[in-house]
Short mmCIF file of C-alpha atoms in Angstrom, two decimals:
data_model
loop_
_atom_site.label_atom_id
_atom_site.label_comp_id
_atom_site.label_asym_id
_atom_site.label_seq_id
_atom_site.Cartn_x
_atom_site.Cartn_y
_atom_site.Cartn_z
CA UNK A 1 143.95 108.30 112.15
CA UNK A 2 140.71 109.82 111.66
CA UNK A 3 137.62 107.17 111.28
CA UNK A 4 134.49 107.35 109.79
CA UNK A 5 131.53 105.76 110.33
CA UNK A 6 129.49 104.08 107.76
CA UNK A 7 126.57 103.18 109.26
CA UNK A 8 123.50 105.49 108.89
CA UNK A 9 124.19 108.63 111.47
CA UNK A 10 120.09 107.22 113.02
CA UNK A 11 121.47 103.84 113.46
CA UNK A 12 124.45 104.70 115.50
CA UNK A 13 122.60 107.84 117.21
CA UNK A 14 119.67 106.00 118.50
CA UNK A 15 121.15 102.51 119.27
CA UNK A 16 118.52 99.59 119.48
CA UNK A 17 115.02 101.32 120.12
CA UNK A 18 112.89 97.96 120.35
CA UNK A 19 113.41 94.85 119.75
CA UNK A 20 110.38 92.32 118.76
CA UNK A 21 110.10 88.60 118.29
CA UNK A 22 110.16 86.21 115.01
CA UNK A 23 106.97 84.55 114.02
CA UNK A 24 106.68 81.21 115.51
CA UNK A 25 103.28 79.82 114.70
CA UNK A 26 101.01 80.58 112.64
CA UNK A 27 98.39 83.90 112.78
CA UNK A 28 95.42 84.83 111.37
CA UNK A 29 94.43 88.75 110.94
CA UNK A 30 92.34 90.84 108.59
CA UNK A 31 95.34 92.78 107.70
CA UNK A 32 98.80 91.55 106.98
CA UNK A 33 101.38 94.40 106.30
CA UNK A 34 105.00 93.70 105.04
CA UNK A 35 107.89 95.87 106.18
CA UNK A 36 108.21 98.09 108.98
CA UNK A 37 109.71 101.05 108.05
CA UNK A 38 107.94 104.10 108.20
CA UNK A 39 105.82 103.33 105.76
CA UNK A 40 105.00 100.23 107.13
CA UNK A 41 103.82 101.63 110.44
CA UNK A 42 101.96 104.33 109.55
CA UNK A 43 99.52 102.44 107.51
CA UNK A 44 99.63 100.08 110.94
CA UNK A 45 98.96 103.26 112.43
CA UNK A 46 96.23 104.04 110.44
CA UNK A 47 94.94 99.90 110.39
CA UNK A 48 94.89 100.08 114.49
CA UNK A 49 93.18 103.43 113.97
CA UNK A 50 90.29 101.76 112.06
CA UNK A 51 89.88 98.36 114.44
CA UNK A 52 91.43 96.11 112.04
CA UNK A 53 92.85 92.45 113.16
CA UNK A 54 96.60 93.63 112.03
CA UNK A 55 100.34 92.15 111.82
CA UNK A 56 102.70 93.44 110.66
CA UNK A 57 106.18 91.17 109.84
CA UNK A 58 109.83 92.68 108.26
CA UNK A 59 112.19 90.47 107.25
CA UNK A 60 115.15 92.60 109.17
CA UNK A 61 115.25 94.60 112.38
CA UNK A 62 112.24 97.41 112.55
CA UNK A 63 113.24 100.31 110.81
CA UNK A 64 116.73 99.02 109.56
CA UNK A 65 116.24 98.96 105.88
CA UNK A 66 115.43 102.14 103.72
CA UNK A 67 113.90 104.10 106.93
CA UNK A 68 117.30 103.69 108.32
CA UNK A 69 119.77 105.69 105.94
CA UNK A 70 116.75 108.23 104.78
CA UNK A 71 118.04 112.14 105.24
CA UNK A 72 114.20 112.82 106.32
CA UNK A 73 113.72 115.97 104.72
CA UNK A 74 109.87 116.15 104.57
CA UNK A 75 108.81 118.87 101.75
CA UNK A 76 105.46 118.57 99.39
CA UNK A 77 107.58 119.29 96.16
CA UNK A 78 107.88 116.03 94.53
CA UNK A 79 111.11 115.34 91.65
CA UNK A 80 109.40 116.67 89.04
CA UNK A 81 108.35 120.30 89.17
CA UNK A 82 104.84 121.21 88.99
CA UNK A 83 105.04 122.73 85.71
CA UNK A 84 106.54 120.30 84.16
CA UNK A 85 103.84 117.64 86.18
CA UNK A 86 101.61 119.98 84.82
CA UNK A 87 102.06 118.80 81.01
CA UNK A 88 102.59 115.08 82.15
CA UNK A 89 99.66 114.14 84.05
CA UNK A 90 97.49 117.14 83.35
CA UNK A 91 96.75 120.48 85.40
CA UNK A 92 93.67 119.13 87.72
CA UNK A 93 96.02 115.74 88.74
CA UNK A 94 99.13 117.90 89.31
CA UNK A 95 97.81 120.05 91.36
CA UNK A 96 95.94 117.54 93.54
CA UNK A 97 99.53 116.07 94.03
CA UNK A 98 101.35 118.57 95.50
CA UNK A 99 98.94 119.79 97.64
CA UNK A 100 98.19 116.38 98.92
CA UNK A 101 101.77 116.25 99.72
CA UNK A 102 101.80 119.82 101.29
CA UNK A 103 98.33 118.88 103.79
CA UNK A 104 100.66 115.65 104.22
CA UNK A 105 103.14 117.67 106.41
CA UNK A 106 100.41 118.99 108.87
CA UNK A 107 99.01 115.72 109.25
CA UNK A 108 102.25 113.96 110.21
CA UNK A 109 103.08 116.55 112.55
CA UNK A 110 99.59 115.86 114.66
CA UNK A 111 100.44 112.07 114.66
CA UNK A 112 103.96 113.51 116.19
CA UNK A 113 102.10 114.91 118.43
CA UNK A 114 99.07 112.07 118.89
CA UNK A 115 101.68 108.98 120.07
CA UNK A 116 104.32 111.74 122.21
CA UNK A 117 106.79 110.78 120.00
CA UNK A 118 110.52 112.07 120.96
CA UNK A 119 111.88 112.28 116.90
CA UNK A 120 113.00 115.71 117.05
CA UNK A 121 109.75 117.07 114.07
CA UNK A 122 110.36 120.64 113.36
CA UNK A 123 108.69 123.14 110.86
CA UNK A 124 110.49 124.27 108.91
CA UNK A 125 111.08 126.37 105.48
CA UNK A 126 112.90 125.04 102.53
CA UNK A 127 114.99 126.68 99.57
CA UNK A 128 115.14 125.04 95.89
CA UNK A 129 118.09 126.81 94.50
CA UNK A 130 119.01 127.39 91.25
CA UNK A 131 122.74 125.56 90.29
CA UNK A 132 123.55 126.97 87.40
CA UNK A 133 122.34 130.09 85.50
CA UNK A 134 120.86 128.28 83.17
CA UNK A 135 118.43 126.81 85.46
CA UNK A 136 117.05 129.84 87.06
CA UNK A 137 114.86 130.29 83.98
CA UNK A 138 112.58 127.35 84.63
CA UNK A 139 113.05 128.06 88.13
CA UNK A 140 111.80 130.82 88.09
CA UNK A 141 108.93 129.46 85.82
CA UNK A 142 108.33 126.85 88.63
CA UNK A 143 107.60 129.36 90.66
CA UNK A 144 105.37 131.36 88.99
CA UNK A 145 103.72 127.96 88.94
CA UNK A 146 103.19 127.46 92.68
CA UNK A 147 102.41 130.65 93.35
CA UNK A 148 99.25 130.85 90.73
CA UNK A 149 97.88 128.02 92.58
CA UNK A 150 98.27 129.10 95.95
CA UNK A 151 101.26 127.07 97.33
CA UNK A 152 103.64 129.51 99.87
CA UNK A 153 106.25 131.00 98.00
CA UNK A 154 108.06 133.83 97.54
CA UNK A 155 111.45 134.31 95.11
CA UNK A 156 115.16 134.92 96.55
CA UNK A 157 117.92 136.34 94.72
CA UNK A 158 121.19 134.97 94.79
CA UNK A 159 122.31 138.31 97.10
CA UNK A 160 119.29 137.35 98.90
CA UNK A 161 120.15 133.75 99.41
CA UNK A 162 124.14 134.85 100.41
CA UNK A 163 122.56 137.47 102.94
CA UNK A 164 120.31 134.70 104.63
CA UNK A 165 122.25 131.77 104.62
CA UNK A 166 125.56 132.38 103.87
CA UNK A 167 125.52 130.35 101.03
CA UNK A 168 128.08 131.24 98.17
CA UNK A 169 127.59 130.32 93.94
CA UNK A 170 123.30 130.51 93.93
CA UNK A 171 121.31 131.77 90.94
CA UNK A 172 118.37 132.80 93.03
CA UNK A 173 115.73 130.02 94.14
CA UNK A 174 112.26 129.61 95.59
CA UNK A 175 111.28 129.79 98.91
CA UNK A 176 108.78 127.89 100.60
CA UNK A 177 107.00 128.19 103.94
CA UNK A 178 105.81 124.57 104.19
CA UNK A 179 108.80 121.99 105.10
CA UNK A 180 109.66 119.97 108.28
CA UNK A 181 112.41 117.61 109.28
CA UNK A 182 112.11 114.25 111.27
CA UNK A 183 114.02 111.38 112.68
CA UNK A 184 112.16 108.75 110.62
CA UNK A 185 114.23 106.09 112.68
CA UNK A 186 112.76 107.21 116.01
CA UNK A 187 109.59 108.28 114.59
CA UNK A 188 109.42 104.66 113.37
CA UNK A 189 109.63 103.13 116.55
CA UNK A 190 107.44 105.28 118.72
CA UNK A 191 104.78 104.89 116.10
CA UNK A 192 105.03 100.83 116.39
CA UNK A 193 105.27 100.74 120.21
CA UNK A 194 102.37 102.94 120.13
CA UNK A 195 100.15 100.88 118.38
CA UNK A 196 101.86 97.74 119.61
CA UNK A 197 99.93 98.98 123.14
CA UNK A 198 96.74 99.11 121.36
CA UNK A 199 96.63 95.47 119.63
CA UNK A 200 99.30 95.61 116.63
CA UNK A 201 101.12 92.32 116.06
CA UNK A 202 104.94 93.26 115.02
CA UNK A 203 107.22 90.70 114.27
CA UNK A 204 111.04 91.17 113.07
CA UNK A 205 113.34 88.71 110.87
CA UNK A 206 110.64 87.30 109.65
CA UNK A 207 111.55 87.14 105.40
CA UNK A 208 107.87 86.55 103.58
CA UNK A 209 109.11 83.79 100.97
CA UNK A 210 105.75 82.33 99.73
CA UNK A 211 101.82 84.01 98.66
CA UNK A 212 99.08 81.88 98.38
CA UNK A 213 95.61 83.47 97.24
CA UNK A 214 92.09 81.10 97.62
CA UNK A 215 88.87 82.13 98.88
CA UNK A 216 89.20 85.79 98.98
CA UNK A 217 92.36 84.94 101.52
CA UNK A 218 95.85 85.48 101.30
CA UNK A 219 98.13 83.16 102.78
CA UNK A 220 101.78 84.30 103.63
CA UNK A 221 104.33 81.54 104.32
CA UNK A 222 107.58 83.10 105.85
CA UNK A 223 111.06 81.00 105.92
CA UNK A 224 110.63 79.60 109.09
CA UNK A 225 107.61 77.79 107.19
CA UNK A 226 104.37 79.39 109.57
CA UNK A 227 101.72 80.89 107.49
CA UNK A 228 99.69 84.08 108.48
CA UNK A 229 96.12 83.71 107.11
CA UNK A 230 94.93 87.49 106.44
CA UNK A 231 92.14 89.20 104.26
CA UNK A 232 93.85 91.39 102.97
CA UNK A 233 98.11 92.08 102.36
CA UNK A 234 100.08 95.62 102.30
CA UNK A 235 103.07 95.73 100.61
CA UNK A 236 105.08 98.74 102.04
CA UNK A 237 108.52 97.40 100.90
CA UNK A 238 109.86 99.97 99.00
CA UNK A 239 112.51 99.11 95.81
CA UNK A 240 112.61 95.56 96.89
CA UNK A 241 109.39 95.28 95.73
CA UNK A 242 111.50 95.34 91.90
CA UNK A 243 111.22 91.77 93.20
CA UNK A 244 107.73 90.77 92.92
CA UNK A 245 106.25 92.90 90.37
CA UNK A 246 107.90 91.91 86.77
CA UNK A 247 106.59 94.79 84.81
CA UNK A 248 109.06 97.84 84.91
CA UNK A 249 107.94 101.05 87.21
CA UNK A 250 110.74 102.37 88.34
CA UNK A 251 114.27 103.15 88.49
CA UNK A 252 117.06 102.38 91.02
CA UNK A 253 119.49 104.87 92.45
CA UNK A 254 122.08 104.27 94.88
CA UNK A 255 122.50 107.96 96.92
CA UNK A 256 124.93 108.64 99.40
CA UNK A 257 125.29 110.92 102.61
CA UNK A 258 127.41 112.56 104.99
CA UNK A 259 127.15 113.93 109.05
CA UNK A 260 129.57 116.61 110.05
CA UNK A 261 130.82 116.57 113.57
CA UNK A 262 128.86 118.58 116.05
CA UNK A 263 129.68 121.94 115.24
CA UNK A 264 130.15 124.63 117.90
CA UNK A 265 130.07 127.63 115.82
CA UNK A 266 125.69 129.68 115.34
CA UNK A 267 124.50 127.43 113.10
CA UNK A 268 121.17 129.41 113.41
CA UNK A 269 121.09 130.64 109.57
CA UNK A 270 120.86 127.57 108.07
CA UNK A 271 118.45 125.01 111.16
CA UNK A 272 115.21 126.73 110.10
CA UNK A 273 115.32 125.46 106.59
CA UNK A 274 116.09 122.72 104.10
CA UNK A 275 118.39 122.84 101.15
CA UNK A 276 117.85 121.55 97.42
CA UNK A 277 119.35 122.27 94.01
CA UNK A 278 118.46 121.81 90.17
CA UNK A 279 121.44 119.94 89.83
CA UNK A 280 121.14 116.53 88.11
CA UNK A 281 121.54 114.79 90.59
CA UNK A 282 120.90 117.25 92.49
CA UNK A 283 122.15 118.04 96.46
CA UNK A 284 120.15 118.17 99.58
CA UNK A 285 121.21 119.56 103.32
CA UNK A 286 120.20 120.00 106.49
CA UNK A 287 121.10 120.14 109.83
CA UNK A 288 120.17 117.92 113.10
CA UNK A 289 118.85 118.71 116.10
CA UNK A 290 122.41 118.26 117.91
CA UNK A 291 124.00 120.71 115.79
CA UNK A 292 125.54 119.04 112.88
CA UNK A 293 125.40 119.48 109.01
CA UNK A 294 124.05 116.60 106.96
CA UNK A 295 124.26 116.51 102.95
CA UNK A 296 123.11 113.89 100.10
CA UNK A 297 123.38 113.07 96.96
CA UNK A 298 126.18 112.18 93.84
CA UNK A 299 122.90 109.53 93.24
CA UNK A 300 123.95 107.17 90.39
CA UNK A 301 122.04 104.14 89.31
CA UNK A 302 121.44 101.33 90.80
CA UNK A 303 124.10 98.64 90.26
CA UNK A 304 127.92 99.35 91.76
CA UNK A 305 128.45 97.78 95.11
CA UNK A 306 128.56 100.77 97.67
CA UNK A 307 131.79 99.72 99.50
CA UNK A 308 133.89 101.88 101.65
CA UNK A 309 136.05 102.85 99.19
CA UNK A 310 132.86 104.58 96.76
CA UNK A 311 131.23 105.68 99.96
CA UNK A 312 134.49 107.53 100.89
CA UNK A 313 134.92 109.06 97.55
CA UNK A 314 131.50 110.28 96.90
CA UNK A 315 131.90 111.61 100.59
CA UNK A 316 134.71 113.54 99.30
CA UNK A 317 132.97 115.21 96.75
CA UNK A 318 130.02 116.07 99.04
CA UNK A 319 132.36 117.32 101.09
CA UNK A 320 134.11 119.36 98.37
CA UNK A 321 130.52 120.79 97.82
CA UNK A 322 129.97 122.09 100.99
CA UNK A 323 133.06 123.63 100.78
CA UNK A 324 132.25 125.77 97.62
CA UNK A 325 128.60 126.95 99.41
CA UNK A 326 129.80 127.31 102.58
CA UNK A 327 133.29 127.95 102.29
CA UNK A 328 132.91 129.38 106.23
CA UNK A 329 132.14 126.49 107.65
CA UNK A 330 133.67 124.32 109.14
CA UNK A 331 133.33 121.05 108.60
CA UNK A 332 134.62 117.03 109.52
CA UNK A 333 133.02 114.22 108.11
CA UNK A 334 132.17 111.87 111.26
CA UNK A 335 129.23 109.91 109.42
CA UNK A 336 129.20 108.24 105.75
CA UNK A 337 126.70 105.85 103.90
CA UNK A 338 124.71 104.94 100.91
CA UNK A 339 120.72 103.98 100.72
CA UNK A 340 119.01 103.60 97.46
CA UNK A 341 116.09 104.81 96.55
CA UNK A 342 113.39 104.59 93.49
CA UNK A 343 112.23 107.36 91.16
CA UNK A 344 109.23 107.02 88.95
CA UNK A 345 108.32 108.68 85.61
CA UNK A 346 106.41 111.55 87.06
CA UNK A 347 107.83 111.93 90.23
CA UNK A 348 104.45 110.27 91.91
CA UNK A 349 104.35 107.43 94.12
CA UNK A 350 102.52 103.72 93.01
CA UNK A 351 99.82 103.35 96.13
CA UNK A 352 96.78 100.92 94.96
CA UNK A 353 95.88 97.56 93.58
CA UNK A 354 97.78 95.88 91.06
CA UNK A 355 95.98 93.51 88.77
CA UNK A 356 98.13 90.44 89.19
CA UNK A 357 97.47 90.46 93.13
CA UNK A 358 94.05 89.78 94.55
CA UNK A 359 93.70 91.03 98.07
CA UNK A 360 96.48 93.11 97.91
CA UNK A 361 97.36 96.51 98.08
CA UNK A 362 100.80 98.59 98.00
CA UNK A 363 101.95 101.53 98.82
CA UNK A 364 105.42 102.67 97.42
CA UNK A 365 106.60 106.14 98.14
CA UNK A 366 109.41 106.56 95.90
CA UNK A 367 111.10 109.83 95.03
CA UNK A 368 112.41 112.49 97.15
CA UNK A 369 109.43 112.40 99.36
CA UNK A 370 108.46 109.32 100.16
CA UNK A 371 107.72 109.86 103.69
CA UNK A 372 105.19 112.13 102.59
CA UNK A 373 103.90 109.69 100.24
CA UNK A 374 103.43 107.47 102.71
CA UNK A 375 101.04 109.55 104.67
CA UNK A 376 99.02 110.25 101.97
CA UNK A 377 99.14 106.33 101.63
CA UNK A 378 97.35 106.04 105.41
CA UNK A 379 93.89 107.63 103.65
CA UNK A 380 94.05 105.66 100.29
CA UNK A 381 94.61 102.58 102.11
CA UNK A 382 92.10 103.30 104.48
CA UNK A 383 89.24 103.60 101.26
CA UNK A 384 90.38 100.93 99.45
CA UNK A 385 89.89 98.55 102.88
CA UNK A 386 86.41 99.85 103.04
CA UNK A 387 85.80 99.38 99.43
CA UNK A 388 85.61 103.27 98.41
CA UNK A 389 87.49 105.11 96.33
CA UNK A 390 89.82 107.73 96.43
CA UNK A 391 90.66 110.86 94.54
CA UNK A 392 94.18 110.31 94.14
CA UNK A 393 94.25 106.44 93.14
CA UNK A 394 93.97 106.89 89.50
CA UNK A 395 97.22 109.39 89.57
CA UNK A 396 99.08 106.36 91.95
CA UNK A 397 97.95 103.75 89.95
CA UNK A 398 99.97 100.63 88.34
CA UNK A 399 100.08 100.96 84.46
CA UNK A 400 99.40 104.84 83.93
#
C-alpha cells in the first residue's frame, strides 16, 4: 500500500533545525516581535541589524506555522496584474509595487549570502501562462504593461512554451528574468541562529494571550502569565492576525500541495524556472533542489477542515493536472498538505500602524508573495522605528 505523507515536504525534509526555550520570567526589550516565521525573523534580522534590545516569542515551534507548508516561489508579480493594479491604486503606486517587490529578490539573495545560509536560493526565471484562450488577451495586455515600464520580459508562444518546457495545452505566456526559489523553512532557521549569535532573544511555545498599552509601553502577557515590557510590538503573524484586528482586510484561502518522488529522468527543462497560470485559482510548480516536482493550488476559501480525505482528493486533481501539461512525466505523489493563506483587495500586503494599536506595528505579507513582502517589510519597519517615513506606507496602509 502506497503512503503519503501529509506533513509539509520542509517539515519532514529538514527534521528539527533548532530548538529554543519557553519564556520563563519576565523581559524587557525595545522591540517585541510576534511569530517566527520568515517574516518574523527577517524584521529580527533587520532589528539586530539596527542595535535594537529585541525578542522575539511564537506561540509554536520556529518556523512551523505558515513558513512551514509555503511552496517558496519568490517572484515580484503580485495577484493582481499590473494593469489591472494600475486602475486600482493608480499608475505612480503600482508601479512602485512591483518593482519594490522585484529589488526585493536581490536583496534577499545578499542576506542568503550575508548569514551562509544552506536553503538551497536559486535565480531563477518564471513563466505566467495563459490557461485558456480567452485569457491570453489580457495576458498579453499584462505584458505590454511590464514591458513599458521596464520590468524583464519577453512573450512566448504556446509552440514556444511546448519547445522549452515540454509543457502541453498553453496559450502563450510571459516570461520573466527576475524569479528565485528558497527553502523558507531552512532559510528561517539560519536567519534566527544567526542573529540569535548576535543578541536576539527567541523563544518558542510561548502563545501571547494579553496587550497592555501605558506610558508609551506595551506590555505582553503570554499564557504562562510572564510579561515582556517592550517599546515597541511587531506583529508578523500572518492570517491569524483575523484575530485581533475586527475590521475586515482580507480573505482566507485554504491551498493545497503536492511533492513527487525524486525523479531520475533530466529534469533540466523545467529547474531554471517557476510555473503560474491565469486560472482562477490558478496553479503554481516547481521543482526542488533534490530533483522532485512540486505543484499548488485547487485554493478554496477558508472554512472546510483540510483532513486527509480533502487533502487526498485535491491531490488527485493536482495530480490529474500535471498529467494534462506534462503528460511525459512521470510522476508519484510522496508528499500532500494544505496551508492557508490571505489575499487582499489589490493584491498588496498591510505593513504599518493601525490606529487602534499604539506602539505597534505589523507587517502582513499576504498574497502569492508574501515572502517578498516581507522583505520589503525589513525597510518600512526600519523607518517607522526611527520615526521616518516611507514611500510605500500609504499603498500598505490599514483602511485604504
Amino acid at each position: 500500500m502506497k503512503i503519503t505523507s501529509f506533513e509539509p515536504f520542509w517539515l519532514v525534509k529538514n527534521g528539527l533545525i533548532q530548538s529554543y526555550p519557553s519564556l520563563k520570567e519576565d523581559l524587557k526589550a525595545e522591540v517585541l516581535i510576534v511569530g517566527g516565521g520568515i517574516t518574523g525573523s527577517l524584521i529580527a534580522h533587520q532589528c539586530i541589524a539596527d542595535g535594537y534590545n529585541t525578542v522575539l516569542i511564537d506561540k509554536r515551534e520556529i518556523a512551523h506555522g505558515s513558513t512551514s507548508a509555503t511552496t517558496s516561489m519568490l517572484q515580484y508579480e503580485i495577484d493582481v496584474p499590473l494593469y489591472k493594479l494600475i486602475d486600482l491604486i493608480g499608475e505612480n503606486n503600482a508601479v512602485k509595487s512591483y518593482k519594490a517587490c522585484y529589488n526585493s529578490i536581490d536583496r534577499l539573495e545578499k542576506i542568503v549570502r550575508e548569514i551562509d545560509s544552506t536553503c538551497g536560493f536559486k535565480k531563477k526565471e518564471s513563466l505566467y501562462f495563459a490557461a485558456s484562450k480567452k485569457d491570453s488577451k489580457w495576458l498579453y495586455e499584462e505584458f505590454e504593461a511590464r514591458k513599458k515600464y521596464g520590468l524583464e520580459v519577453s512573450w512566448l508562444t504556446d509552440a514556444d512554451i511546448r519547445d522549452r518546457y515540454r509543457i502541453q495545452k498553453t496559450y502563450g505566456g510571459i516570461l520573466s528574468k527576475q524569479a528565485a526559489s528558497i527553502d523558507a523553512f531552512q532559510f528561517t532557521h539560519d536567519i534566527l541562529k544567526y542573529n540569535a549569535d548576535k543578541g536576539l532573544r527567541i523563544f518558542d511555545k510561548t502563545d501571547l494571550t494579553a496587550i497592555r498599552y501605558a506610558d508609551n509601553r506595551v506590555y505582553a502577557e503570554v499564557e504562562s502569565k510572564q510579561v515582556i515590557e517592550a517599546q515597541k510590538i511587531i506583529y508578523c503573524t500572518g492570517y491569524e492576525t483575523t484575530n485581533l484586528i475586527e475590521e475586515n482586510f482580507v480573505d482566507l484561502f485554504n491551498t493545497y500541495a503536492i511533492v513527487g518522488e525524486q525523479n531520475e529522468d533530466d529534469q533540466s527543462d523545467l529547474n531554471e524556472t517557476l510555473f503560474w497560470n491565469t486560472a482562477s485559482p490558478y496553479i503554481y510548480m516547481r521543482t526542488t533542489d533534490d530533483n522532485r516536482l512540486l505543484i499548488g493550488g485547487e485554493d478554496e476559501k477558508f472554512g472546510k477542515v483540510t483532513n486527509g480525505r480533502l487533502i487526498e482528493k485535491k491531490s488527485e486533481k493536482l495530480k490529474k493536472y500535471i498529467n494534462k501539461h506534462l503528460p511525459h512525466y512521470d510522476f508519484t505523489i510522496d508528499f500532500s498538505w494544505a496551508g492557508r493563506f490571505g489575499e487582499t483587495k489589490d493584491g498588496n500586503p498591510y505593513i504599518g500602524e493601525h490606529k487602534d494599536f499604539p506602539n505597534s506595528i505589523f507587517v502582513l505579507g499576504f498574497g502569492g508573495n508574501g515572502i517578498t513582502f516581507s522583505v520589503i517589510g525589513m525597510d518600512i519597519v526600519s523607518k517607522l522605528l526611527k520615526n521616518q517615513t516611507h514611500e510605500l506606507v500609504n499603498i500598505y496602509r490599514f483602511g485604504r
